[in-house]
PDB file of C-alpha atoms in Angstrom:
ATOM      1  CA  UNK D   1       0.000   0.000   0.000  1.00 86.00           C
ATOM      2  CA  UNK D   2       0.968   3.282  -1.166  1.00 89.00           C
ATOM      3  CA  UNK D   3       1.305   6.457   1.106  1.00 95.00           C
ATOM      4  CA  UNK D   4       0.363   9.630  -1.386  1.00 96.00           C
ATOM      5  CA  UNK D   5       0.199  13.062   0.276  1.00 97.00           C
ATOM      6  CA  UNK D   6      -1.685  15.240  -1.552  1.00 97.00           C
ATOM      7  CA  UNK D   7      -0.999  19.463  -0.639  1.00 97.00           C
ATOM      8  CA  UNK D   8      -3.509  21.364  -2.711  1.00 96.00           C
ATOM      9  CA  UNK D   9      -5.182  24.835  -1.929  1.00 95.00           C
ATOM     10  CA  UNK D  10      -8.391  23.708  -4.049  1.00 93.00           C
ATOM     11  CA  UNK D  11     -10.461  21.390  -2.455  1.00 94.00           C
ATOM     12  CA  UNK D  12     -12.595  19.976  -5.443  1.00 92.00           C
ATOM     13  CA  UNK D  13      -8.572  19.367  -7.201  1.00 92.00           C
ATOM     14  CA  UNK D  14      -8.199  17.057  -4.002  1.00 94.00           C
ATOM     15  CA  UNK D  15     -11.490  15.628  -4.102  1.00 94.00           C
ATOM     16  CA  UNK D  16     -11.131  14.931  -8.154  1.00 92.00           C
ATOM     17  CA  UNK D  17      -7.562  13.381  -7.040  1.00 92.00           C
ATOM     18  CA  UNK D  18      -9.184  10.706  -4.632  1.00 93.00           C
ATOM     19  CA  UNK D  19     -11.646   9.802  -6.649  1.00 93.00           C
ATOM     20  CA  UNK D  20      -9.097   9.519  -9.868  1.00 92.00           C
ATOM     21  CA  UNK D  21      -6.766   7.156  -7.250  1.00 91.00           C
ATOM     22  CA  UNK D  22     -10.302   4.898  -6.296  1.00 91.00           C
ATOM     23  CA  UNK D  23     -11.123   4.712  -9.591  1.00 91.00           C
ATOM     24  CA  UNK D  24      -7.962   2.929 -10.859  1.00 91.00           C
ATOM     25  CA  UNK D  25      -8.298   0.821  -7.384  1.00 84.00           C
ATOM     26  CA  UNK D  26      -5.112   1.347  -6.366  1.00 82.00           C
ATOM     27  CA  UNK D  27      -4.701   0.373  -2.442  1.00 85.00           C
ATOM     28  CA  UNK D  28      -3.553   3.425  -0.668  1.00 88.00           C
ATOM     29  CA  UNK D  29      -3.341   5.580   2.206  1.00 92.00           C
ATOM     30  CA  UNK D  30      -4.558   9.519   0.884  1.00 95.00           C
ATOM     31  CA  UNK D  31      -3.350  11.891   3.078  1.00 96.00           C
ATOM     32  CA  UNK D  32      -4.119  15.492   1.740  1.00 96.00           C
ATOM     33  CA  UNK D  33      -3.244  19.214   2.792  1.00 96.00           C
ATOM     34  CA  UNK D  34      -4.437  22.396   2.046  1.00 95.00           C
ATOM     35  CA  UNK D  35      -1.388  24.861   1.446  1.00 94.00           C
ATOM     36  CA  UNK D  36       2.499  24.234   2.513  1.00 94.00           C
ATOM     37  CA  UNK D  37       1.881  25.643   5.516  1.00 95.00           C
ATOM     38  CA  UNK D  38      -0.036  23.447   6.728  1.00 96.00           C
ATOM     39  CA  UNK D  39       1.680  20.373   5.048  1.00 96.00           C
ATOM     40  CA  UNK D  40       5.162  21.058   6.865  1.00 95.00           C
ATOM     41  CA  UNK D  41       3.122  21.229  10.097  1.00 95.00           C
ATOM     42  CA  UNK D  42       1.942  17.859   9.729  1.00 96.00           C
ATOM     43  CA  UNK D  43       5.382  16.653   8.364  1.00 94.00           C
ATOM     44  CA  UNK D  44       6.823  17.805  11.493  1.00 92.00           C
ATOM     45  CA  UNK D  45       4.702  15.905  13.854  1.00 92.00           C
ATOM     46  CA  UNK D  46       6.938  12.831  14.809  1.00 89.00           C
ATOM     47  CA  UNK D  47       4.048  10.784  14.500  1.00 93.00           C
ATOM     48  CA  UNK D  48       3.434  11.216  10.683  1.00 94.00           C
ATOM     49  CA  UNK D  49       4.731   8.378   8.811  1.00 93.00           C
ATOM     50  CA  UNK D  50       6.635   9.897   5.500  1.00 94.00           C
ATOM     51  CA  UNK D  51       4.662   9.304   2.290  1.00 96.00           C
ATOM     52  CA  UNK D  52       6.013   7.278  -0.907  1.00 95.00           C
ATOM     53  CA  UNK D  53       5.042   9.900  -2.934  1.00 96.00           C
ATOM     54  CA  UNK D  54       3.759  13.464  -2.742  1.00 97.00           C
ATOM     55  CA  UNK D  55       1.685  15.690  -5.097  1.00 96.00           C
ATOM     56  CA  UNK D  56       2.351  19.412  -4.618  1.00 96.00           C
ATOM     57  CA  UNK D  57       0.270  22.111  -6.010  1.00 94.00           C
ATOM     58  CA  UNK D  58       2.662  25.315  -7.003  1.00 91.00           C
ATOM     59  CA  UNK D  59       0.413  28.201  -6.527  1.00 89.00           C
ATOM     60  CA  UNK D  60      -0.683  28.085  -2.666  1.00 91.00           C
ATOM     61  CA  UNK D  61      -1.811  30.619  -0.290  1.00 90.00           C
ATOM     62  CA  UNK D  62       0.333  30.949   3.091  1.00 89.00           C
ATOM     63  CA  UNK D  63       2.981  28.578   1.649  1.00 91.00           C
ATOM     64  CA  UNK D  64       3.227  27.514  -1.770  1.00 90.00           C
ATOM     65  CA  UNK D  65       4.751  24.936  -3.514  1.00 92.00           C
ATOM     66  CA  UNK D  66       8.463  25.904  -3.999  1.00 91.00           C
ATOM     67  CA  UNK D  67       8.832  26.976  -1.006  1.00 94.00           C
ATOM     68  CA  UNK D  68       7.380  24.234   0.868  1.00 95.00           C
ATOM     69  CA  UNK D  69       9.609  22.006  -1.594  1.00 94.00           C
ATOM     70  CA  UNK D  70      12.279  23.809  -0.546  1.00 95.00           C
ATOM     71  CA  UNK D  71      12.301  23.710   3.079  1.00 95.00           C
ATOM     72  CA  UNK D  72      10.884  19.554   2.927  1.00 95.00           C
ATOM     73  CA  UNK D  73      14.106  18.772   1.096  1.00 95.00           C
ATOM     74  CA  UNK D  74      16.285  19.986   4.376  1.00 94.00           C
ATOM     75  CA  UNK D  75      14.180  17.227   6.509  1.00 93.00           C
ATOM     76  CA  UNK D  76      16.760  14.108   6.148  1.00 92.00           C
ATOM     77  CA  UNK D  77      13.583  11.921   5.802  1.00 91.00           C
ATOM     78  CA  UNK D  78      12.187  13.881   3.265  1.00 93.00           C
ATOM     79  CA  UNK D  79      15.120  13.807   0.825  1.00 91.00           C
ATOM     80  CA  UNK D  80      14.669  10.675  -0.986  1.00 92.00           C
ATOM     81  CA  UNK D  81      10.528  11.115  -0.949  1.00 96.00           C
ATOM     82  CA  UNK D  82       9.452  11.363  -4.459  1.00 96.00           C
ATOM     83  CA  UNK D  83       7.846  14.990  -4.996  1.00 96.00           C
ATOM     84  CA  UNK D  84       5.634  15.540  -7.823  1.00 95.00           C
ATOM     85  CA  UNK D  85       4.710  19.131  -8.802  1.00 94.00           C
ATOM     86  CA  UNK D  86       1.082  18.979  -9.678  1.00 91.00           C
ATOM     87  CA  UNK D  87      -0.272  21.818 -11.378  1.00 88.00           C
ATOM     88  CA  UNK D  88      -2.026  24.099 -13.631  1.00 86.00           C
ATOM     89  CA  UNK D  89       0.873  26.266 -14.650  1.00 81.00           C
ATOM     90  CA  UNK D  90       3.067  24.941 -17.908  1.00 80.00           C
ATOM     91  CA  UNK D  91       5.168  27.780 -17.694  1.00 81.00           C
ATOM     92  CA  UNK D  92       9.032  26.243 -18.547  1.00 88.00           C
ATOM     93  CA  UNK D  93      10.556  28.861 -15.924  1.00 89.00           C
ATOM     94  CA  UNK D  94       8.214  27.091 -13.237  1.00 85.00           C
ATOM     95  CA  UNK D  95       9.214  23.717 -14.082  1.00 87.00           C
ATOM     96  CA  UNK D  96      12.416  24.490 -14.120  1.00 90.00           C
ATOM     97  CA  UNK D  97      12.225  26.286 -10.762  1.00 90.00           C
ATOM     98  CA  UNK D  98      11.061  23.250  -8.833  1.00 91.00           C
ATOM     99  CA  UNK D  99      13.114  20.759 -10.627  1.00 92.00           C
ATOM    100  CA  UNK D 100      15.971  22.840  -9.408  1.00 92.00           C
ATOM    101  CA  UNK D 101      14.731  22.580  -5.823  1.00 90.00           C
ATOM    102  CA  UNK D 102      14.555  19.212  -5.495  1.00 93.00           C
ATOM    103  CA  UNK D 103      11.318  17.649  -7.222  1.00 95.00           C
ATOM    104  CA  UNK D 104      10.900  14.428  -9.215  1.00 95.00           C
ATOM    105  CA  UNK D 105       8.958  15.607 -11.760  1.00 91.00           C
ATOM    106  CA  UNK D 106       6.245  18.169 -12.744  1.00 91.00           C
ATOM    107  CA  UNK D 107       3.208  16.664 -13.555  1.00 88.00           C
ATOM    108  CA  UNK D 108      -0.060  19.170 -15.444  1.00 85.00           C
ATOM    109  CA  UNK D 109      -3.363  18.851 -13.614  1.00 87.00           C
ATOM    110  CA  UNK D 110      -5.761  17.804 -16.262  1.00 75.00           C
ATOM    111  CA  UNK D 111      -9.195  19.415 -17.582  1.00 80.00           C
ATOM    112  CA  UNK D 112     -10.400  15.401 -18.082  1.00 89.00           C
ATOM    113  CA  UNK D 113     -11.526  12.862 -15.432  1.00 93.00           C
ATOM    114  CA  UNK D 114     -10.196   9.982 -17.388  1.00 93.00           C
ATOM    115  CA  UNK D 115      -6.818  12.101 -18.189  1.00 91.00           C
ATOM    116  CA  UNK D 116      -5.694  11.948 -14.631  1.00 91.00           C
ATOM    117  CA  UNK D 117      -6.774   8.293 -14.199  1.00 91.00           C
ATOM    118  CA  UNK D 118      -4.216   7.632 -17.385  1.00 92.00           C
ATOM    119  CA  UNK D 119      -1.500   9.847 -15.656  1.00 90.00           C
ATOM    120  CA  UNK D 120      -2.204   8.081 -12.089  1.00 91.00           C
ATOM    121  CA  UNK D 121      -2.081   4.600 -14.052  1.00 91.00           C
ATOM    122  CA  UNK D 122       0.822   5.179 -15.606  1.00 90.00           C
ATOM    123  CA  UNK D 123       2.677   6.083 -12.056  1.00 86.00           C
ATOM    124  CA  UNK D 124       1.677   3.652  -9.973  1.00 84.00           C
ATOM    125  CA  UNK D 125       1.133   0.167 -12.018  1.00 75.00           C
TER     126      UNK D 125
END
């Protein structure tokens, strides 16, 4: 089973994201957030099992995404975590940005249901 943290300002982007991860059935514990703020609280908490994998939304209020990536990448279990950038921007500058900060990969949030099934698919199986 899969740990997937999800850190999105937009609730109905985090509700569209569960349902895309039931709908391919893939066994996993969702964890979700709703800026970086409030992620790195909850990444701090001793008691908060690191995720395989989290999705991070760029454009947050109180903390956004590159600078949440930023300071999660100085937390020694947080260094090898695979960090996904998930969002609407396709700016190059952005995804270069991030990539130089530490994530994985960058990763557009699709405008189709069955688009982000096929991207979660392709990830995880």
């Amino acid at each position: 089973m899969k740990k997937i943290f999800l850190i999105d300002d937009d609730s109905d982007d985090r509700d569209v994201f569960q349902a895309a991860l039931n709908s391919i059935e893939l066994q996993s514990d969702f964890v979700q957030a709703e800026n970086g703020e409030q992620a790195l609280a909850m990444v701090s908490n001793k008691e908060f099992k690191a995720p395989d994998i989290i999705f991070l939304d760029l454009n947050m209020p109180k903390m956004g995404g590159l600078e949440f990536l930023q300071k999660i990448r100085l937390i020694p279990e947080y260094k090898q975590v695979q960090i996904l950038i998930y969002t609407t921007s396709s700016l190059q500058k952005d995804k270069d940005s991030v990539l130089a900060a530490g994530a994985n990969g960058v990763i557009t949030k699709h405008y189709s249901f069955d688009a982000l099934c096929d991207e979660l698919t392709f990830l995880f199986k």
